Short mmCIF file of N, CA, C and O in Angstrom, two decimals:
data_model
loop_
_atom_site.label_atom_id
_atom_site.label_comp_id
_atom_site.label_asym_id
_atom_site.label_seq_id
_atom_site.Cartn_x
_atom_site.Cartn_y
_atom_site.Cartn_z
N MET A 1 1.37 -12.69 0.35
CA MET A 1 2.03 -13.15 1.59
C MET A 1 2.52 -11.94 2.31
O MET A 1 3.21 -11.07 1.70
N SER A 2 2.43 -11.90 3.59
CA SER A 2 2.80 -10.75 4.32
C SER A 2 3.82 -11.24 5.46
O SER A 2 3.71 -12.37 5.90
N ASN A 3 4.65 -10.29 5.89
CA ASN A 3 5.43 -10.59 7.06
C ASN A 3 5.19 -9.42 7.88
O ASN A 3 5.76 -8.33 7.88
N THR A 4 4.08 -9.57 8.68
CA THR A 4 3.47 -8.46 9.48
C THR A 4 4.39 -8.05 10.53
O THR A 4 4.41 -6.88 10.97
N LYS A 5 5.42 -8.79 11.05
CA LYS A 5 6.30 -8.44 12.08
C LYS A 5 7.23 -7.31 11.47
O LYS A 5 7.52 -6.47 12.22
N ARG A 6 7.60 -7.39 10.25
CA ARG A 6 8.42 -6.29 9.66
C ARG A 6 7.50 -5.28 8.80
O ARG A 6 8.12 -4.42 8.20
N GLY A 7 6.22 -5.59 8.76
CA GLY A 7 5.31 -4.79 7.99
C GLY A 7 5.50 -4.79 6.54
O GLY A 7 5.23 -3.88 5.79
N ARG A 8 5.89 -5.87 5.92
CA ARG A 8 6.17 -6.04 4.58
C ARG A 8 5.17 -6.98 3.93
O ARG A 8 4.83 -7.99 4.51
N ILE A 9 4.76 -6.62 2.67
CA ILE A 9 3.74 -7.37 2.01
C ILE A 9 4.56 -7.86 0.68
O ILE A 9 4.92 -7.03 -0.14
N SER A 10 4.67 -9.25 0.58
CA SER A 10 5.36 -9.72 -0.69
C SER A 10 4.15 -10.00 -1.62
O SER A 10 3.07 -10.52 -1.38
N PHE A 11 4.58 -9.93 -3.02
CA PHE A 11 3.73 -10.13 -4.09
C PHE A 11 4.59 -10.51 -5.31
O PHE A 11 5.66 -10.06 -5.29
N GLU A 12 3.83 -11.12 -6.23
CA GLU A 12 4.46 -11.54 -7.49
C GLU A 12 3.86 -10.79 -8.53
O GLU A 12 2.61 -10.70 -8.75
N ALA A 13 4.66 -10.32 -9.53
CA ALA A 13 4.09 -9.74 -10.70
C ALA A 13 5.09 -9.99 -11.78
O ALA A 13 6.37 -9.60 -11.72
N ASP A 14 4.63 -10.30 -12.97
CA ASP A 14 5.43 -10.60 -14.29
C ASP A 14 6.61 -11.74 -13.92
O ASP A 14 7.72 -11.59 -14.28
N GLY A 15 6.20 -12.58 -12.99
CA GLY A 15 7.19 -13.65 -12.54
C GLY A 15 8.13 -13.28 -11.60
O GLY A 15 9.06 -14.10 -11.31
N ASP A 16 8.27 -11.99 -11.18
CA ASP A 16 9.18 -11.56 -10.17
C ASP A 16 8.75 -11.32 -8.87
O ASP A 16 7.43 -10.80 -8.77
N GLY A 17 9.35 -11.47 -7.78
CA GLY A 17 8.95 -11.01 -6.48
C GLY A 17 9.17 -9.64 -6.14
O GLY A 17 10.18 -8.97 -6.58
N HIS A 18 8.21 -9.01 -5.38
CA HIS A 18 8.31 -7.63 -5.16
C HIS A 18 7.79 -7.39 -3.78
O HIS A 18 7.13 -8.36 -3.14
N GLU A 19 8.06 -6.44 -3.09
CA GLU A 19 7.57 -6.14 -1.66
C GLU A 19 7.09 -4.64 -1.50
O GLU A 19 7.52 -3.71 -2.19
N LEU A 20 5.93 -4.48 -0.81
CA LEU A 20 5.48 -3.30 -0.30
C LEU A 20 5.67 -3.14 1.17
O LEU A 20 5.56 -4.08 1.98
N ALA A 21 6.16 -2.00 1.59
CA ALA A 21 6.41 -1.69 3.02
C ALA A 21 6.13 -0.19 3.23
O ALA A 21 6.87 0.59 2.64
N LEU A 22 5.17 0.05 4.15
CA LEU A 22 4.99 1.52 4.39
C LEU A 22 5.81 1.92 5.64
O LEU A 22 5.49 2.17 6.75
N THR A 23 7.18 1.92 5.28
CA THR A 23 8.08 2.34 6.25
C THR A 23 8.00 3.96 6.49
O THR A 23 7.36 4.68 5.76
N THR A 24 8.69 4.46 7.50
CA THR A 24 8.83 5.90 7.68
C THR A 24 9.24 6.63 6.31
O THR A 24 8.68 7.58 5.94
N ASN A 25 10.28 6.10 5.75
CA ASN A 25 10.84 6.58 4.45
C ASN A 25 9.73 6.58 3.35
O ASN A 25 9.77 7.52 2.54
N ALA A 26 9.04 5.47 3.32
CA ALA A 26 8.02 5.41 2.28
C ALA A 26 6.93 6.42 2.53
O ALA A 26 6.45 7.16 1.59
N MET A 27 6.51 6.70 3.67
CA MET A 27 5.62 7.67 3.94
C MET A 27 6.12 9.05 3.64
O MET A 27 5.25 9.97 3.16
N CYS A 28 7.33 9.40 3.92
CA CYS A 28 7.86 10.64 3.60
C CYS A 28 7.99 10.93 2.09
O CYS A 28 7.80 11.85 1.64
N ARG A 29 8.42 9.69 1.44
CA ARG A 29 8.51 9.83 -0.10
C ARG A 29 7.10 10.25 -0.63
O ARG A 29 7.08 11.04 -1.47
N TYR A 30 6.08 9.55 -0.10
CA TYR A 30 4.79 9.90 -0.48
C TYR A 30 4.39 11.39 -0.40
O TYR A 30 3.84 12.08 -1.19
N GLN A 31 4.56 11.72 1.06
CA GLN A 31 4.32 13.08 1.43
C GLN A 31 4.98 14.05 0.56
O GLN A 31 4.49 15.18 0.15
N ASP A 32 6.26 13.83 0.27
CA ASP A 32 7.12 14.82 -0.47
C ASP A 32 6.58 14.98 -1.94
O ASP A 32 6.46 16.09 -2.46
N LYS A 33 6.02 13.87 -2.59
CA LYS A 33 5.60 13.87 -3.93
C LYS A 33 4.15 14.14 -4.02
O LYS A 33 3.68 14.92 -4.84
N GLY A 34 3.39 13.75 -2.96
CA GLY A 34 1.84 13.97 -3.01
C GLY A 34 1.34 15.06 -2.36
O GLY A 34 0.14 15.40 -2.72
N GLY A 35 2.03 15.73 -1.57
CA GLY A 35 1.59 16.86 -0.89
C GLY A 35 0.58 16.66 0.23
O GLY A 35 -0.16 17.60 0.69
N GLU A 36 0.45 15.41 0.66
CA GLU A 36 -0.54 15.04 1.72
C GLU A 36 0.16 13.75 2.39
O GLU A 36 1.01 13.10 1.92
N THR A 37 -0.32 13.53 3.57
CA THR A 37 0.12 12.42 4.31
C THR A 37 -0.34 11.15 3.58
O THR A 37 -1.34 11.03 3.06
N LEU A 38 0.34 10.07 3.90
CA LEU A 38 -0.03 8.63 3.35
C LEU A 38 -1.42 8.35 3.94
O LEU A 38 -2.26 7.81 3.12
N ILE A 39 -1.63 8.58 5.10
CA ILE A 39 -2.97 8.22 5.70
C ILE A 39 -4.12 9.05 5.07
O ILE A 39 -5.23 8.47 4.71
N ASP A 40 -3.89 10.27 4.79
CA ASP A 40 -4.93 11.06 4.04
C ASP A 40 -5.03 10.63 2.59
O ASP A 40 -6.15 10.60 2.09
N GLY A 41 -3.92 10.18 1.90
CA GLY A 41 -4.13 9.59 0.63
C GLY A 41 -4.82 8.29 0.56
O GLY A 41 -5.64 8.20 -0.32
N MET A 42 -4.59 7.30 1.58
CA MET A 42 -5.31 6.09 1.68
C MET A 42 -6.92 6.53 2.02
O MET A 42 -7.70 5.88 1.42
N ALA A 43 -7.13 7.45 2.92
CA ALA A 43 -8.55 7.73 3.11
C ALA A 43 -9.28 8.32 1.79
O ALA A 43 -10.37 7.87 1.53
N ALA A 44 -8.55 9.13 1.13
CA ALA A 44 -9.02 9.66 -0.15
C ALA A 44 -9.23 8.60 -1.28
O ALA A 44 -10.24 8.72 -1.87
N LEU A 45 -8.39 7.54 -1.24
CA LEU A 45 -8.60 6.41 -2.11
C LEU A 45 -9.80 5.60 -1.82
O LEU A 45 -10.57 5.06 -2.58
N GLN A 46 -10.16 5.59 -0.50
CA GLN A 46 -11.37 4.88 -0.11
C GLN A 46 -12.77 5.58 -0.65
O GLN A 46 -13.62 4.99 -0.94
N THR A 47 -12.48 6.96 -0.64
CA THR A 47 -13.74 7.81 -1.04
C THR A 47 -13.73 7.70 -2.62
O THR A 47 -14.83 7.75 -3.18
N ASN A 48 -12.68 7.78 -3.24
CA ASN A 48 -12.45 7.72 -4.74
C ASN A 48 -11.46 6.57 -5.11
O ASN A 48 -10.32 7.02 -5.43
N PRO A 49 -11.94 5.38 -5.07
CA PRO A 49 -10.99 4.26 -5.59
C PRO A 49 -10.33 4.27 -6.88
O PRO A 49 -9.37 3.62 -7.22
N ASN A 50 -10.99 5.08 -7.85
CA ASN A 50 -10.52 5.26 -9.24
C ASN A 50 -9.52 6.49 -9.40
O ASN A 50 -9.36 6.73 -10.51
N ASP A 51 -9.12 7.04 -8.28
CA ASP A 51 -8.01 8.00 -8.42
C ASP A 51 -6.59 7.33 -8.76
O ASP A 51 -5.95 6.97 -7.92
N VAL A 52 -6.46 7.23 -10.03
CA VAL A 52 -5.21 6.44 -10.50
C VAL A 52 -3.94 7.08 -10.09
O VAL A 52 -2.96 6.34 -9.77
N VAL A 53 -3.86 8.38 -10.24
CA VAL A 53 -2.64 8.89 -9.80
C VAL A 53 -2.25 8.78 -8.41
O VAL A 53 -1.03 8.43 -8.06
N ARG A 54 -3.17 8.89 -7.51
CA ARG A 54 -2.96 8.72 -6.05
C ARG A 54 -2.68 7.23 -5.90
O ARG A 54 -1.69 6.96 -5.03
N LEU A 55 -3.32 6.26 -6.50
CA LEU A 55 -3.08 4.86 -6.20
C LEU A 55 -1.49 4.58 -6.65
O LEU A 55 -0.95 3.98 -5.96
N ARG A 56 -1.29 5.05 -7.96
CA ARG A 56 0.06 4.68 -8.31
C ARG A 56 1.15 5.35 -7.49
O ARG A 56 2.23 4.70 -7.17
N ARG A 57 0.90 6.60 -6.99
CA ARG A 57 1.91 7.22 -6.20
C ARG A 57 2.12 6.52 -4.86
O ARG A 57 3.14 6.34 -4.40
N ILE A 58 0.98 6.13 -4.16
CA ILE A 58 1.17 5.32 -2.88
C ILE A 58 1.83 4.09 -3.12
O ILE A 58 2.76 3.64 -2.39
N PHE A 59 1.43 3.34 -4.25
CA PHE A 59 2.04 2.11 -4.48
C PHE A 59 3.54 2.28 -4.77
O PHE A 59 4.41 1.55 -4.24
N TRP A 60 3.94 3.31 -5.58
CA TRP A 60 5.25 3.65 -5.91
C TRP A 60 6.12 3.91 -4.51
O TRP A 60 7.32 3.26 -4.33
N ALA A 61 5.54 4.67 -3.71
CA ALA A 61 6.15 5.03 -2.41
C ALA A 61 6.43 3.78 -1.56
O ALA A 61 7.52 3.78 -0.91
N ALA A 62 5.53 2.82 -1.62
CA ALA A 62 5.53 1.70 -0.70
C ALA A 62 6.49 0.56 -1.32
O ALA A 62 6.95 -0.34 -0.59
N LEU A 63 6.74 0.64 -2.60
CA LEU A 63 7.63 -0.33 -3.25
C LEU A 63 8.90 -0.38 -2.80
O LEU A 63 9.53 0.78 -2.60
N GLN A 64 9.49 -1.52 -2.33
CA GLN A 64 10.77 -1.58 -1.81
C GLN A 64 11.76 -1.81 -3.07
O GLN A 64 11.54 -3.01 -3.81
N GLY A 65 12.69 -1.03 -3.30
CA GLY A 65 13.69 -1.11 -4.40
C GLY A 65 13.66 0.19 -5.28
O GLY A 65 13.03 1.10 -4.80
N ASP A 66 14.42 0.18 -6.24
CA ASP A 66 14.62 1.38 -6.90
C ASP A 66 13.65 1.40 -8.14
O ASP A 66 13.89 0.83 -9.14
N TYR A 67 12.43 1.97 -8.04
CA TYR A 67 11.49 1.88 -9.06
C TYR A 67 11.08 3.35 -9.37
O TYR A 67 10.95 4.26 -8.42
N SER A 68 10.77 3.60 -10.63
CA SER A 68 10.21 4.90 -10.92
C SER A 68 8.62 4.83 -10.76
O SER A 68 8.00 3.76 -10.75
N GLU A 69 7.92 5.94 -10.79
CA GLU A 69 6.48 5.98 -10.74
C GLU A 69 5.93 5.17 -11.96
O GLU A 69 4.93 4.48 -11.86
N ASP A 70 6.56 5.42 -13.20
CA ASP A 70 6.05 4.77 -14.30
C ASP A 70 6.30 3.12 -14.12
O ASP A 70 5.29 2.38 -14.53
N GLU A 71 7.33 2.80 -13.62
CA GLU A 71 7.50 1.21 -13.37
C GLU A 71 6.45 0.81 -12.32
O GLU A 71 5.99 -0.36 -12.52
N ALA A 72 6.07 1.60 -11.23
CA ALA A 72 5.11 1.22 -10.52
C ALA A 72 3.75 1.10 -11.13
O ALA A 72 2.94 0.14 -10.86
N GLY A 73 3.54 1.95 -12.22
CA GLY A 73 2.31 1.84 -12.85
C GLY A 73 2.21 0.66 -13.76
O GLY A 73 1.21 -0.12 -13.84
N GLU A 74 3.36 0.16 -14.37
CA GLU A 74 3.37 -0.98 -15.10
C GLU A 74 3.21 -2.21 -14.18
O GLU A 74 2.46 -3.13 -14.61
N LEU A 75 3.56 -2.19 -12.97
CA LEU A 75 3.29 -3.30 -12.05
C LEU A 75 1.86 -3.32 -11.71
O LEU A 75 1.15 -4.43 -11.71
N ILE A 76 1.18 -2.12 -11.57
CA ILE A 76 -0.09 -2.05 -11.32
C ILE A 76 -0.95 -2.63 -12.48
O ILE A 76 -1.96 -3.30 -12.31
N ASP A 77 -0.52 -2.21 -13.70
CA ASP A 77 -1.24 -2.78 -14.97
C ASP A 77 -1.13 -4.29 -14.85
O ASP A 77 -2.13 -5.05 -15.32
N THR A 78 -0.08 -4.92 -14.52
CA THR A 78 0.05 -6.27 -14.40
C THR A 78 -0.86 -6.92 -13.41
O THR A 78 -1.46 -7.87 -13.64
N LEU A 79 -1.02 -6.34 -12.26
CA LEU A 79 -1.80 -6.73 -11.17
C LEU A 79 -3.25 -6.57 -11.19
O LEU A 79 -3.95 -7.34 -10.79
N THR A 80 -3.70 -5.49 -11.73
CA THR A 80 -5.05 -4.88 -11.85
C THR A 80 -5.12 -3.83 -10.77
O THR A 80 -4.51 -3.91 -9.68
N PHE A 81 -5.87 -2.80 -11.00
CA PHE A 81 -6.16 -1.74 -9.78
C PHE A 81 -6.68 -2.50 -8.59
O PHE A 81 -6.14 -2.13 -7.54
N ALA A 82 -7.70 -3.44 -8.70
CA ALA A 82 -8.21 -3.92 -7.55
C ALA A 82 -7.14 -4.70 -6.64
O ALA A 82 -7.18 -4.56 -5.58
N LYS A 83 -6.31 -5.43 -7.39
CA LYS A 83 -5.25 -6.19 -6.62
C LYS A 83 -4.21 -5.19 -5.93
O LYS A 83 -3.83 -5.47 -4.89
N ALA A 84 -3.81 -4.17 -6.68
CA ALA A 84 -2.98 -3.20 -6.21
C ALA A 84 -3.49 -2.56 -4.89
O ALA A 84 -2.85 -2.35 -4.01
N PHE A 85 -4.78 -2.22 -4.96
CA PHE A 85 -5.42 -1.50 -3.96
C PHE A 85 -5.60 -2.58 -2.72
O PHE A 85 -5.39 -2.16 -1.54
N GLU A 86 -5.85 -3.75 -3.07
CA GLU A 86 -5.88 -4.76 -1.92
C GLU A 86 -4.44 -5.08 -1.18
O GLU A 86 -4.33 -5.10 0.01
N LEU A 87 -3.37 -5.00 -2.06
CA LEU A 87 -2.12 -5.07 -1.44
C LEU A 87 -1.71 -3.74 -0.60
O LEU A 87 -1.16 -4.02 0.54
N LEU A 88 -2.25 -2.62 -1.10
CA LEU A 88 -1.88 -1.49 -0.23
C LEU A 88 -2.68 -1.57 1.06
O LEU A 88 -2.15 -1.22 2.07
N THR A 89 -3.88 -2.08 1.02
CA THR A 89 -4.75 -2.08 2.12
C THR A 89 -3.99 -3.08 3.21
O THR A 89 -3.95 -2.91 4.33
N GLU A 90 -3.48 -4.16 2.68
CA GLU A 90 -2.65 -5.11 3.51
C GLU A 90 -1.53 -4.48 4.14
O GLU A 90 -1.15 -4.71 5.28
N ALA A 91 -0.80 -3.63 3.29
CA ALA A 91 0.35 -2.98 3.77
C ALA A 91 0.03 -1.91 4.81
O ALA A 91 0.85 -1.84 5.73
N VAL A 92 -1.00 -1.22 4.76
CA VAL A 92 -1.49 -0.39 5.70
C VAL A 92 -1.75 -1.08 7.10
O VAL A 92 -1.25 -0.75 8.22
N ALA A 93 -2.35 -2.13 7.00
CA ALA A 93 -2.66 -3.07 8.13
C ALA A 93 -1.48 -3.63 8.80
O ALA A 93 -1.34 -3.57 10.05
N ALA A 94 -0.44 -3.97 8.00
CA ALA A 94 0.77 -4.47 8.54
C ALA A 94 1.55 -3.31 9.10
O ALA A 94 2.27 -3.51 10.20
N ALA A 95 1.57 -2.12 8.60
CA ALA A 95 2.33 -1.10 9.03
C ALA A 95 1.80 -0.33 10.28
O ALA A 95 2.50 0.16 11.11
N PHE A 96 0.43 -0.45 10.47
CA PHE A 96 -0.18 0.17 11.62
C PHE A 96 -1.05 -0.80 12.45
O PHE A 96 -2.15 -0.61 12.50
N PRO A 97 -0.30 -1.75 13.07
CA PRO A 97 -1.16 -2.72 13.99
C PRO A 97 -1.45 -1.88 15.21
O PRO A 97 -0.81 -0.99 15.72
N SER A 98 -2.67 -2.30 15.77
CA SER A 98 -3.01 -1.75 16.98
C SER A 98 -3.18 -2.86 17.98
O SER A 98 -3.17 -4.01 17.86
N GLN A 99 -3.14 -2.42 19.30
CA GLN A 99 -3.19 -3.31 20.40
C GLN A 99 -4.65 -3.73 20.79
O GLN A 99 -5.51 -2.84 20.93
N ASP A 100 -4.95 -5.03 20.91
CA ASP A 100 -6.21 -5.46 21.45
C ASP A 100 -6.19 -5.32 22.90
O ASP A 100 -5.51 -6.16 23.67
N LYS A 101 -6.78 -4.38 23.45
CA LYS A 101 -6.59 -4.02 24.94
C LYS A 101 -7.08 -5.19 25.78
O LYS A 101 -6.57 -5.50 26.91
N ALA A 102 -8.05 -6.04 25.40
CA ALA A 102 -8.49 -7.12 26.21
C ALA A 102 -7.57 -8.21 26.32
O ALA A 102 -7.23 -8.87 27.42
N SER A 103 -6.92 -8.53 25.15
CA SER A 103 -5.93 -9.75 25.11
C SER A 103 -4.52 -9.32 25.16
O SER A 103 -3.64 -10.15 25.52
N GLY A 104 -4.29 -8.02 24.90
CA GLY A 104 -2.82 -7.58 24.87
C GLY A 104 -2.16 -7.93 23.69
O GLY A 104 -0.95 -7.71 23.52
N LYS A 105 -2.93 -8.69 22.73
CA LYS A 105 -2.31 -9.13 21.50
C LYS A 105 -2.39 -8.01 20.35
O LYS A 105 -3.46 -7.33 20.38
N SER A 106 -1.43 -8.04 19.51
CA SER A 106 -1.54 -7.05 18.37
C SER A 106 -2.62 -7.45 17.40
O SER A 106 -2.69 -8.80 17.11
N LYS A 107 -3.36 -6.53 16.96
CA LYS A 107 -4.32 -6.77 16.07
C LYS A 107 -4.16 -5.80 14.82
O LYS A 107 -3.95 -4.60 15.13
N THR A 108 -4.37 -6.12 13.68
CA THR A 108 -4.05 -5.23 12.54
C THR A 108 -5.29 -4.27 12.27
O THR A 108 -6.50 -4.76 12.69
N ALA A 109 -5.08 -3.15 11.73
CA ALA A 109 -6.07 -2.18 11.44
C ALA A 109 -7.13 -2.89 10.45
O ALA A 109 -8.23 -2.44 10.51
N LYS A 110 -6.68 -3.66 9.67
CA LYS A 110 -7.59 -4.38 8.69
C LYS A 110 -8.61 -5.13 9.33
O LYS A 110 -9.77 -5.29 8.88
N THR A 111 -8.26 -5.80 10.47
CA THR A 111 -9.36 -6.61 11.09
C THR A 111 -10.29 -5.85 11.77
O THR A 111 -11.31 -6.26 12.24
N GLN A 112 -9.94 -4.58 12.23
CA GLN A 112 -10.81 -3.71 12.97
C GLN A 112 -11.75 -2.87 12.13
O GLN A 112 -12.81 -2.50 12.56
N ALA A 113 -11.39 -2.47 10.88
CA ALA A 113 -12.21 -1.51 9.95
C ALA A 113 -12.94 -2.46 8.97
O ALA A 113 -12.51 -3.61 8.66
N ALA A 114 -13.91 -1.77 8.51
CA ALA A 114 -14.68 -2.41 7.55
C ALA A 114 -13.91 -2.46 6.29
O ALA A 114 -13.08 -1.59 6.03
N LYS A 115 -14.21 -3.33 5.53
CA LYS A 115 -13.34 -3.62 4.20
C LYS A 115 -13.66 -2.37 3.29
O LYS A 115 -14.81 -2.11 3.02
N PRO A 116 -12.68 -1.62 2.73
CA PRO A 116 -12.86 -0.47 1.97
C PRO A 116 -13.41 -1.05 0.59
O PRO A 116 -13.13 -2.05 0.21
N SER A 117 -13.98 -0.10 -0.16
CA SER A 117 -14.45 -0.38 -1.49
C SER A 117 -13.07 -0.43 -2.47
O SER A 117 -12.22 0.08 -2.05
N THR A 118 -13.26 -1.30 -3.39
CA THR A 118 -12.05 -1.50 -4.29
C THR A 118 -12.41 -0.80 -5.57
O THR A 118 -13.40 -0.59 -6.09
N PRO A 119 -11.27 -0.38 -6.38
CA PRO A 119 -11.53 0.33 -7.55
C PRO A 119 -12.03 -0.56 -8.65
O PRO A 119 -11.73 -1.78 -8.47
N ALA A 120 -12.58 0.05 -9.67
CA ALA A 120 -12.92 -0.80 -10.84
C ALA A 120 -11.73 -1.30 -11.55
O ALA A 120 -10.59 -0.62 -11.71
N ALA A 121 -11.83 -2.49 -11.96
CA ALA A 121 -10.67 -3.10 -12.70
C ALA A 121 -10.71 -2.69 -14.27
O ALA A 121 -11.46 -2.26 -14.68
#
């Protein structure tokens, strides 16, 4: 479930509710740890969806709350790589909506781009 007005994606894992949000702070957190921009990281994941380190680091940076990277990895184990990648794709679409020039309505990046490949489960 997402709240695209606030760019948050809610999900459940291990019976608990969690949120992903690609806020400015989340993007900085990722760039500080990953040495690349979040957009570059997501693009690299589309090329190599089995890059587990990158997937975990982006997921960790987007998690709302006080989580370690190891705890983010444990959530991914609960969800599966494919589901974690899907949630990150939704979070990107929620964080970076674009304007539909014809109607003036906001349209998410997810609806404009082809569906990226998903990692092997």
